[in-house]
Amino acid sequence: MTVRVPDHPGDPSHEDYDRARDRQALNRARRFPSRWFGARLLLLLIGPGVVTFLGENDAPSMLSYAATGSQFGIGFFLPFVVFTFAIAFVVQEMVARIGAATGRGHADMIFARFGRFWGGFAMLDLTAGNFLTLVTEFIGIRAGLGYFGVPPVLAVGGSIVVIGFAISTSRYRTWERIVMGLALGNAIFVPVALLAHPDFGAIGHAMLTWSPLPGGLKPDTITLMIADIGATVTPWMLFFQQGAVADKGLTPRELAGARTDTLIGTVFAAVFGIAAIVATAPLFAHGISTANFQAAQFAEALRPLIGPLGAALFAIGIFEAGLVAAIAISTSSAYAFGEVSGTAHSLNTPLREGWRFYAVLLGSACAAGGLTLIPGAPLEEIVILVNVVATLAMPPALLFLIVIANDAELMGQYRNGWLGNVAGIGVTVFLIGSGLAFAATVLFPHLFG
């Protein structure tokens, strides 16, 4: 297969040319198998799922897990977090399948299937949620680097420079490798957990028995449960992964690879999330109050218990989580904008041709980062609010997703089967029930002691 090289970077076929080059690499891997054939092919296919899930292990998510470990120790919340990631896999498998089957982004599909009114509703939901979440990522970036004495302006400004560098290549594959390399830094919570000298017998007992749950089911416990759900399933993930699958040029032939990519991301993110809980469990064991802790405060509180190295690694982990998520979330906003406006919506687009796409991507990051630098901004309240809002915003997003996944005209043979529908509807019902439980704790707190 021969691919024509564009006459100049602004050639309209530039995106197709770059995707064709990526497909040539896939075809070569299939045509000339070697001892490492499976690994080589998998390395070419993975990316959207891994970046999505490790991006969702963002600053507020890791802080939510840290708060969980410090308030409840080793117990109920370990298997509960695994359960939330199983929910996330069900959702994101549908997303990856739709992207591979249609080659179109999520915003594009919503407008095509539901029209302008519901498309506008979905975009409003995404825009508000993405911006609030972006703000929390820069709060995490500030707090993580603040542990080392880095001024907030330098922390925020340096992170925006990194985001700009990642998109400056105008090449999806290069961008994906840069971000995936950064995202794998989420593994830093594993050595932090080991430095906490965990009781592996207690961890195994908690996984098998879903216990203990100190204090029982109280309003604060339910709020933290909902925050942990919001730490694993959020609307931006739908828009990002489907847009990335389409941008990567994956087709139904690569559907098994897209599922494997999603599964790998799920497992990695679950392990690293549990590691954050285990890392902060010593705070619970020593009776240290962690109400309204931020990243630097968690690191400082952990220092006497796990040593200066562990505390420093924890702070770096919060910074890394915020940076990767800021890149992924701002990209999901840019994908949605480009799909809805009919303008360029690919990281393969040259900067001059796709300036609107890149302006939304970088502009949303700059606006969110700038907000965190305003003196007196209610940063702690935003962090607490975001994961809860994410959980409450998911049911309508899931209803759109399930309808699209069942559309025979759009999906053909790749539409949902009965098992996919049972799982998808079950997840939706569970999230609606979680939202109602949260409302009950607000309206009738006496019911929960």
Short mmCIF file of C-alpha atoms in Angstrom, two decimals:
data_model
loop_
_atom_site.label_atom_id
_atom_site.label_comp_id
_atom_site.label_asym_id
_atom_site.label_seq_id
_atom_site.Cartn_x
_atom_site.Cartn_y
_atom_site.Cartn_z
CA MET A 1 0.00 0.00 0.00
CA THR A 2 1.43 3.36 -1.05
CA VAL A 3 0.41 6.57 0.66
CA ARG A 4 0.71 9.95 -1.01
CA VAL A 5 2.64 12.49 0.99
CA PRO A 6 0.77 15.82 1.18
CA ASP A 7 2.18 18.68 -0.85
CA HIS A 8 2.34 20.88 2.24
CA PRO A 9 1.35 20.63 5.92
CA GLY A 10 -1.96 22.37 5.32
CA ASP A 11 -3.09 19.80 2.73
CA PRO A 12 -6.65 18.63 3.56
CA SER A 13 -5.45 15.00 3.39
CA HIS A 14 -2.86 15.47 6.13
CA GLU A 15 -4.97 13.78 8.83
CA ASP A 16 -5.79 10.84 6.56
CA TYR A 17 -2.14 10.55 5.59
CA ASP A 18 -1.01 10.34 9.20
CA ARG A 19 -3.66 7.76 10.03
CA ALA A 20 -2.69 5.77 6.94
CA ARG A 21 0.92 5.71 8.14
CA ASP A 22 -0.28 4.31 11.46
CA ARG A 23 -2.32 1.67 9.64
CA GLN A 24 0.74 0.71 7.60
CA ALA A 25 2.59 0.06 10.86
CA LEU A 26 -0.29 -2.18 12.01
CA ASN A 27 -0.34 -4.03 8.69
CA ARG A 28 3.42 -4.59 8.82
CA ALA A 29 3.10 -5.98 12.35
CA ARG A 30 0.46 -8.44 11.11
CA ARG A 31 2.26 -9.31 7.87
CA PHE A 32 5.70 -9.95 9.38
CA PRO A 33 5.08 -11.69 12.69
CA SER A 34 7.99 -12.30 15.01
CA ARG A 35 8.55 -13.90 18.41
CA TRP A 36 7.18 -10.71 19.97
CA PHE A 37 4.35 -10.37 17.40
CA GLY A 38 1.55 -10.14 19.99
CA ALA A 39 3.36 -7.62 22.17
CA ARG A 40 4.38 -5.50 19.18
CA LEU A 41 0.84 -5.38 17.82
CA LEU A 42 -0.61 -4.62 21.26
CA LEU A 43 1.83 -1.73 21.74
CA LEU A 44 0.58 -0.23 18.47
CA LEU A 45 -3.07 -0.63 19.48
CA ILE A 46 -3.09 0.48 23.12
CA GLY A 47 -3.38 4.12 24.09
CA PRO A 48 -6.92 5.56 24.28
CA GLY A 49 -8.08 3.19 27.03
CA VAL A 50 -4.91 3.40 29.11
CA VAL A 51 -4.79 7.21 28.90
CA THR A 52 -8.52 7.46 29.69
CA PHE A 53 -8.35 5.38 32.85
CA LEU A 54 -5.05 6.69 34.14
CA GLY A 55 -6.28 10.19 33.30
CA GLU A 56 -9.35 9.45 35.40
CA ASN A 57 -7.02 8.59 38.29
CA ASP A 58 -6.70 12.35 38.49
CA ALA A 59 -5.85 14.68 41.37
CA PRO A 60 -9.35 14.76 42.96
CA SER A 61 -9.71 11.01 42.45
CA MET A 62 -6.42 10.19 44.16
CA LEU A 63 -7.27 12.67 46.94
CA SER A 64 -10.65 10.93 47.27
CA TYR A 65 -8.88 7.57 47.62
CA ALA A 66 -6.42 9.13 50.08
CA ALA A 67 -9.33 10.47 52.16
CA THR A 68 -10.92 7.00 52.01
CA GLY A 69 -7.81 5.29 53.35
CA SER A 70 -7.24 7.88 56.06
CA GLN A 71 -10.86 7.79 57.30
CA PHE A 72 -11.66 4.07 56.96
CA GLY A 73 -8.35 2.22 56.66
CA ILE A 74 -8.18 -1.25 55.07
CA GLY A 75 -11.69 -2.61 54.69
CA PHE A 76 -14.93 -2.17 52.75
CA PHE A 77 -13.65 0.47 50.36
CA LEU A 78 -10.98 -1.73 48.74
CA PRO A 79 -13.42 -4.12 47.02
CA PHE A 80 -15.84 -1.22 46.52
CA VAL A 81 -13.24 0.65 44.44
CA VAL A 82 -12.61 -2.52 42.39
CA PHE A 83 -16.38 -2.67 41.79
CA THR A 84 -16.46 0.94 40.58
CA PHE A 85 -13.72 0.17 38.05
CA ALA A 86 -15.71 -2.82 36.81
CA ILE A 87 -18.57 -0.37 36.21
CA ALA A 88 -16.20 1.94 34.35
CA PHE A 89 -15.02 -0.91 32.11
CA VAL A 90 -18.61 -1.72 31.11
CA VAL A 91 -19.14 1.92 30.10
CA GLN A 92 -15.83 2.46 28.32
CA GLU A 93 -16.02 -0.83 26.39
CA MET A 94 -19.19 0.51 24.77
CA VAL A 95 -17.42 3.79 24.05
CA ALA A 96 -14.43 2.07 22.42
CA ARG A 97 -16.72 -0.18 20.37
CA ILE A 98 -18.78 2.76 19.09
CA GLY A 99 -15.61 4.67 18.17
CA ALA A 100 -14.10 1.70 16.29
CA ALA A 101 -17.38 0.79 14.56
CA THR A 102 -18.28 4.31 13.40
CA GLY A 103 -14.98 6.20 13.26
CA ARG A 104 -16.79 9.19 14.80
CA GLY A 105 -16.50 11.04 18.09
CA HIS A 106 -19.10 11.00 20.87
CA ALA A 107 -20.32 14.58 20.44
CA ASP A 108 -20.70 14.00 16.70
CA MET A 109 -22.79 10.88 17.37
CA ILE A 110 -25.06 12.58 19.91
CA PHE A 111 -25.88 15.46 17.54
CA ALA A 112 -26.44 13.05 14.64
CA ARG A 113 -28.67 10.69 16.64
CA PHE A 114 -30.57 13.05 18.99
CA GLY A 115 -30.56 16.44 17.26
CA ARG A 116 -29.45 19.91 18.29
CA PHE A 117 -31.49 20.27 21.49
CA TRP A 118 -30.22 17.13 23.21
CA GLY A 119 -26.82 17.61 21.65
CA GLY A 120 -26.69 21.07 23.19
CA PHE A 121 -27.77 19.64 26.55
CA ALA A 122 -24.96 17.07 26.44
CA MET A 123 -22.42 19.76 25.49
CA LEU A 124 -23.55 22.01 28.36
CA ASP A 125 -23.17 19.09 30.77
CA LEU A 126 -19.71 18.29 29.39
CA THR A 127 -18.48 21.89 29.30
CA ALA A 128 -19.46 22.65 32.91
CA GLY A 129 -18.16 19.33 34.22
CA ASN A 130 -14.90 19.53 32.29
CA PHE A 131 -14.13 23.05 33.44
CA LEU A 132 -14.81 22.28 37.10
CA THR A 133 -12.70 19.14 36.87
CA LEU A 134 -9.88 21.00 35.12
CA VAL A 135 -9.83 23.48 37.99
CA THR A 136 -9.35 20.60 40.45
CA GLU A 137 -6.48 19.21 38.37
CA PHE A 138 -4.59 22.48 38.69
CA ILE A 139 -5.39 22.54 42.41
CA GLY A 140 -3.71 19.14 42.60
CA ILE A 141 -0.77 20.36 40.51
CA ARG A 142 -0.35 23.37 42.81
CA ALA A 143 -0.63 21.33 45.98
CA GLY A 144 1.62 18.50 44.81
CA LEU A 145 4.45 20.82 43.76
CA GLY A 146 3.73 23.08 46.73
CA TYR A 147 5.09 20.32 48.96
CA PHE A 148 8.50 21.05 47.40
CA GLY A 149 8.10 24.81 47.72
CA VAL A 150 7.29 25.48 44.04
CA PRO A 151 5.31 28.76 43.71
CA PRO A 152 1.74 28.34 42.40
CA VAL A 153 2.34 30.54 39.33
CA LEU A 154 5.34 28.44 38.32
CA ALA A 155 3.50 25.16 38.95
CA VAL A 156 0.46 26.17 36.86
CA GLY A 157 2.47 27.93 34.15
CA GLY A 158 4.94 25.04 33.78
CA SER A 159 2.09 22.54 33.45
CA ILE A 160 0.45 24.58 30.68
CA VAL A 161 3.81 24.62 28.87
CA VAL A 162 3.89 20.80 29.06
CA ILE A 163 0.35 20.63 27.63
CA GLY A 164 1.43 22.96 24.82
CA PHE A 165 4.51 20.84 24.11
CA ALA A 166 2.41 17.66 23.87
CA ILE A 167 0.16 19.15 21.17
CA SER A 168 2.94 20.97 19.30
CA THR A 169 3.86 17.86 17.31
CA SER A 170 0.49 17.89 15.46
CA ARG A 171 0.69 14.11 15.47
CA TYR A 172 -1.75 11.93 17.40
CA ARG A 173 0.64 9.01 17.77
CA THR A 174 3.41 11.18 19.24
CA TRP A 175 0.94 12.94 21.56
CA GLU A 176 -0.40 9.57 22.72
CA ARG A 177 3.07 8.22 23.54
CA ILE A 178 4.02 11.38 25.47
CA VAL A 179 0.81 11.33 27.51
CA MET A 180 0.86 7.57 28.08
CA GLY A 181 4.44 7.85 29.37
CA LEU A 182 3.32 10.55 31.80
CA ALA A 183 0.22 8.56 32.75
CA LEU A 184 2.22 5.48 33.75
CA GLY A 185 3.73 7.70 36.45
CA ASN A 186 0.49 6.94 38.34
CA ALA A 187 2.27 3.74 39.38
CA ILE A 188 4.21 5.86 41.87
CA PHE A 189 1.46 5.17 44.43
CA VAL A 190 2.48 1.48 44.54
CA PRO A 191 5.89 2.10 46.17
CA VAL A 192 4.21 4.64 48.49
CA ALA A 193 1.79 1.89 49.58
CA LEU A 194 4.68 -0.53 50.14
CA LEU A 195 6.50 2.06 52.25
CA ALA A 196 3.39 2.11 54.47
CA HIS A 197 4.18 -1.55 55.35
CA PRO A 198 0.63 -2.81 54.68
CA ASP A 199 -0.87 -5.92 56.28
CA PHE A 200 -1.49 -8.10 53.20
CA GLY A 201 -3.61 -10.49 55.24
CA ALA A 202 -5.95 -7.60 56.11
CA ILE A 203 -6.07 -6.57 52.47
CA GLY A 204 -7.03 -10.09 51.39
CA HIS A 205 -9.68 -10.32 54.15
CA ALA A 206 -11.17 -6.96 53.07
CA MET A 207 -11.34 -8.06 49.44
CA LEU A 208 -13.15 -11.27 50.33
CA THR A 209 -15.52 -9.98 53.00
CA TRP A 210 -16.09 -6.30 52.07
CA SER A 211 -15.34 -5.40 55.69
CA PRO A 212 -14.81 -3.75 58.08
CA LEU A 213 -16.68 -0.49 57.57
CA PRO A 214 -15.91 1.59 60.69
CA GLY A 215 -18.94 3.60 61.85
CA GLY A 216 -21.33 1.88 59.47
CA LEU A 217 -23.38 3.56 56.77
CA LYS A 218 -23.47 7.26 57.70
CA PRO A 219 -24.03 10.37 55.53
CA ASP A 220 -20.29 11.05 55.36
CA THR A 221 -19.67 7.44 54.33
CA ILE A 222 -22.27 7.63 51.56
CA THR A 223 -20.81 10.92 50.33
CA LEU A 224 -17.36 9.34 50.16
CA MET A 225 -18.76 6.30 48.33
CA ILE A 226 -20.32 8.58 45.74
CA ALA A 227 -17.07 10.55 45.45
CA ASP A 228 -15.21 7.27 44.82
CA ILE A 229 -17.73 6.37 42.11
CA GLY A 230 -17.15 9.80 40.57
CA ALA A 231 -13.43 9.06 40.74
CA THR A 232 -13.89 6.24 38.21
CA VAL A 233 -16.81 7.16 35.91
CA THR A 234 -17.22 10.68 34.52
CA PRO A 235 -18.73 12.15 31.33
CA TRP A 236 -15.42 13.43 29.94
CA MET A 237 -14.16 9.83 29.63
CA LEU A 238 -16.86 9.06 27.06
CA PHE A 239 -15.96 12.00 24.85
CA PHE A 240 -12.22 11.55 25.20
CA GLN A 241 -11.91 7.82 24.55
CA GLN A 242 -14.32 7.73 21.62
CA GLY A 243 -12.62 10.78 20.07
CA ALA A 244 -9.19 9.21 20.63
CA VAL A 245 -10.24 5.87 19.11
CA ALA A 246 -11.50 7.72 16.03
CA ASP A 247 -8.41 9.95 15.92
CA LYS A 248 -6.14 6.90 16.17
CA GLY A 249 -7.98 5.44 13.18
CA LEU A 250 -9.03 2.17 14.83
CA THR A 251 -11.57 0.11 12.86
CA PRO A 252 -13.74 -2.92 13.69
CA ARG A 253 -10.75 -5.11 12.83
CA GLU A 254 -8.98 -3.63 15.87
CA LEU A 255 -11.99 -4.00 18.19
CA ALA A 256 -10.37 -6.80 20.22
CA GLY A 257 -7.29 -4.60 20.66
CA ALA A 258 -9.45 -1.65 21.74
CA ARG A 259 -11.14 -3.86 24.36
CA THR A 260 -7.76 -5.10 25.60
CA ASP A 261 -6.52 -1.51 25.78
CA THR A 262 -9.58 -0.60 27.88
CA LEU A 263 -9.09 -3.62 30.15
CA ILE A 264 -5.39 -2.83 30.70
CA GLY A 265 -6.28 0.75 31.61
CA THR A 266 -8.98 -0.49 34.01
CA VAL A 267 -6.64 -2.90 35.82
CA PHE A 268 -3.78 -0.40 36.09
CA ALA A 269 -6.05 2.36 37.39
CA ALA A 270 -7.74 0.04 39.92
CA VAL A 271 -4.38 -1.15 41.30
CA PHE A 272 -3.02 2.37 41.59
CA GLY A 273 -6.24 3.65 43.20
CA ILE A 274 -6.16 0.88 45.80
CA ALA A 275 -2.49 1.69 46.40
CA ALA A 276 -3.48 5.27 47.31
CA ILE A 277 -5.97 3.93 49.87
CA VAL A 278 -3.39 1.57 51.34
CA ALA A 279 -0.77 4.35 51.43
CA THR A 280 -2.92 6.58 53.65
CA ALA A 281 -4.36 3.81 55.85
CA PRO A 282 -1.64 4.44 58.51
CA LEU A 283 -3.29 7.84 59.17
CA PHE A 284 -6.48 5.98 60.14
CA ALA A 285 -4.53 3.48 62.26
CA HIS A 286 -2.88 6.33 64.19
CA GLY A 287 -6.13 8.27 64.64
CA ILE A 288 -4.92 11.31 62.71
CA SER A 289 -7.80 13.59 61.62
CA THR A 290 -7.65 14.37 57.90
CA ALA A 291 -10.74 16.53 57.46
CA ASN A 292 -10.32 18.90 54.50
CA PHE A 293 -6.79 17.73 53.76
CA GLN A 294 -5.20 18.79 50.49
CA ALA A 295 -2.35 16.97 48.72
CA ALA A 296 0.54 18.70 50.47
CA GLN A 297 -1.16 18.18 53.85
CA PHE A 298 -1.58 14.46 53.19
CA ALA A 299 2.10 14.24 52.26
CA GLU A 300 3.14 16.16 55.37
CA ALA A 301 0.94 14.00 57.62
CA LEU A 302 2.34 10.82 56.06
CA ARG A 303 5.98 11.88 56.45
CA PRO A 304 6.42 10.68 60.07
CA LEU A 305 4.68 7.38 59.24
CA ILE A 306 6.19 6.36 55.89
CA GLY A 307 9.30 8.53 55.79
CA PRO A 308 10.39 11.52 53.68
CA LEU A 309 10.77 9.44 50.51
CA GLY A 310 7.22 8.10 50.71
CA ALA A 311 5.80 11.56 51.43
CA ALA A 312 7.71 13.07 48.51
CA LEU A 313 6.53 10.31 46.16
CA PHE A 314 2.94 10.87 47.29
CA ALA A 315 3.17 14.60 46.49
CA ILE A 316 4.74 13.86 43.08
CA GLY A 317 1.93 11.37 42.41
CA ILE A 318 -0.75 14.00 43.03
CA PHE A 319 1.08 16.41 40.70
CA GLU A 320 1.39 13.74 37.99
CA ALA A 321 -2.27 12.75 38.33
CA GLY A 322 -3.37 16.38 37.90
CA LEU A 323 -1.09 16.98 34.89
CA VAL A 324 -2.17 13.89 32.93
CA ALA A 325 -5.85 14.54 33.61
CA ALA A 326 -5.50 18.20 32.60
CA ILE A 327 -4.12 17.07 29.23
CA ALA A 328 -6.83 14.43 28.69
CA ILE A 329 -9.79 16.56 29.86
CA SER A 330 -8.81 19.63 27.83
CA THR A 331 -8.43 17.32 24.80
CA SER A 332 -11.92 15.88 25.34
CA SER A 333 -13.32 19.44 25.32
CA ALA A 334 -11.47 20.17 22.08
CA TYR A 335 -12.71 16.94 20.46
CA ALA A 336 -16.32 17.80 21.35
CA PHE A 337 -15.96 21.40 20.12
CA GLY A 338 -14.49 20.36 16.79
CA GLU A 339 -17.08 17.63 16.22
CA VAL A 340 -20.00 19.93 16.99
CA SER A 341 -18.69 22.97 15.08
CA GLY A 342 -17.66 20.93 12.05
CA THR A 343 -14.08 22.17 12.26
CA ALA A 344 -10.84 20.21 12.71
CA HIS A 345 -10.98 17.78 15.63
CA SER A 346 -7.82 15.73 15.35
CA LEU A 347 -4.40 15.84 16.97
CA ASN A 348 -3.06 15.00 13.50
CA THR A 349 -4.20 18.41 12.26
CA PRO A 350 -1.40 20.96 11.65
CA LEU A 351 -1.48 23.87 14.09
CA ARG A 352 -2.32 26.50 11.48
CA GLU A 353 -5.16 24.48 10.01
CA GLY A 354 -6.62 23.35 13.35
CA TRP A 355 -6.03 26.50 15.37
CA ARG A 356 -9.59 26.52 16.74
CA PHE A 357 -9.24 22.96 18.02
CA TYR A 358 -5.91 23.72 19.68
CA ALA A 359 -7.16 27.07 21.01
CA VAL A 360 -10.03 25.33 22.85
CA LEU A 361 -7.63 22.69 24.18
CA LEU A 362 -5.03 25.12 25.46
CA GLY A 363 -7.49 27.91 26.32
CA SER A 364 -9.60 25.72 28.62
CA ALA A 365 -6.45 24.66 30.47
CA CYS A 366 -5.26 28.26 30.80
CA ALA A 367 -8.66 29.45 32.10
CA ALA A 368 -8.91 26.66 34.69
CA GLY A 369 -5.30 27.11 35.79
CA GLY A 370 -5.74 30.86 36.04
CA LEU A 371 -8.79 30.46 38.28
CA THR A 372 -6.74 28.55 40.84
CA LEU A 373 -4.38 31.53 41.10
CA ILE A 374 -7.14 33.95 42.17
CA PRO A 375 -6.62 34.83 45.86
CA GLY A 376 -9.45 33.55 48.03
CA ALA A 377 -10.97 31.20 45.40
CA PRO A 378 -12.94 28.37 47.15
CA LEU A 379 -10.53 25.64 46.04
CA GLU A 380 -11.26 23.08 48.77
CA GLU A 381 -15.01 23.26 48.18
CA ILE A 382 -14.49 22.71 44.44
CA VAL A 383 -12.39 19.59 45.04
CA ILE A 384 -15.05 18.06 47.30
CA LEU A 385 -17.87 18.97 44.90
CA VAL A 386 -16.42 17.72 41.61
CA ASN A 387 -16.47 13.94 42.12
CA VAL A 388 -20.02 14.06 43.54
CA VAL A 389 -21.19 16.17 40.58
CA ALA A 390 -19.51 13.71 38.20
CA THR A 391 -21.54 10.83 39.65
CA LEU A 392 -24.80 12.78 39.40
CA ALA A 393 -24.05 13.81 35.79
CA MET A 394 -23.40 10.26 34.53
CA PRO A 395 -26.94 8.77 34.21
CA PRO A 396 -28.09 11.07 31.37
CA ALA A 397 -24.73 10.60 29.61
CA LEU A 398 -25.14 6.82 29.93
CA LEU A 399 -28.66 6.91 28.49
CA PHE A 400 -27.31 8.64 25.36
CA LEU A 401 -24.52 6.06 25.17
CA ILE A 402 -26.79 3.00 25.52
CA VAL A 403 -29.21 4.25 22.85
CA ILE A 404 -26.33 4.84 20.40
CA ALA A 405 -24.80 1.44 21.23
CA ASN A 406 -28.17 -0.20 20.34
CA ASP A 407 -28.70 1.70 17.08
CA ALA A 408 -28.59 -0.98 14.36
CA GLU A 409 -28.22 1.61 11.58
CA LEU A 410 -25.17 3.21 13.17
CA MET A 411 -23.57 0.15 14.77
CA GLY A 412 -24.59 -2.75 12.53
CA GLN A 413 -23.27 -6.06 13.86
CA TYR A 414 -21.33 -4.25 16.60
CA ARG A 415 -24.40 -3.00 18.47
CA ASN A 416 -25.06 -4.06 22.05
CA GLY A 417 -26.08 -7.64 22.73
CA TRP A 418 -28.37 -8.62 25.59
CA LEU A 419 -25.46 -8.97 28.00
CA GLY A 420 -24.14 -5.51 27.13
CA ASN A 421 -27.60 -4.02 27.66
CA VAL A 422 -28.09 -5.76 31.02
CA ALA A 423 -24.70 -4.48 32.18
CA GLY A 424 -25.22 -0.96 30.80
CA ILE A 425 -28.73 -0.58 32.22
CA GLY A 426 -27.57 -2.07 35.52
CA VAL A 427 -24.78 0.50 35.76
CA THR A 428 -27.24 3.31 34.96
CA VAL A 429 -29.71 2.13 37.62
CA PHE A 430 -26.88 1.84 40.16
CA LEU A 431 -25.70 5.39 39.47
CA ILE A 432 -29.25 6.75 39.70
CA GLY A 433 -29.65 4.91 43.00
CA SER A 434 -26.36 6.40 44.22
CA GLY A 435 -27.61 9.88 43.36
CA LEU A 436 -30.87 9.25 45.22
CA ALA A 437 -28.93 7.95 48.24
CA PHE A 438 -26.86 11.13 48.26
CA ALA A 439 -30.04 13.24 48.07
CA ALA A 440 -31.47 11.26 50.98
CA THR A 441 -28.41 11.97 53.14
CA VAL A 442 -28.86 15.68 52.46
CA LEU A 443 -32.63 15.80 53.01
CA PHE A 444 -33.02 13.14 55.72
CA PRO A 445 -29.63 12.77 57.48
CA HIS A 446 -31.30 11.30 60.59
CA LEU A 447 -32.17 8.15 58.61
CA PHE A 448 -28.46 7.31 58.50
CA GLY A 449 -27.64 8.07 62.11
#
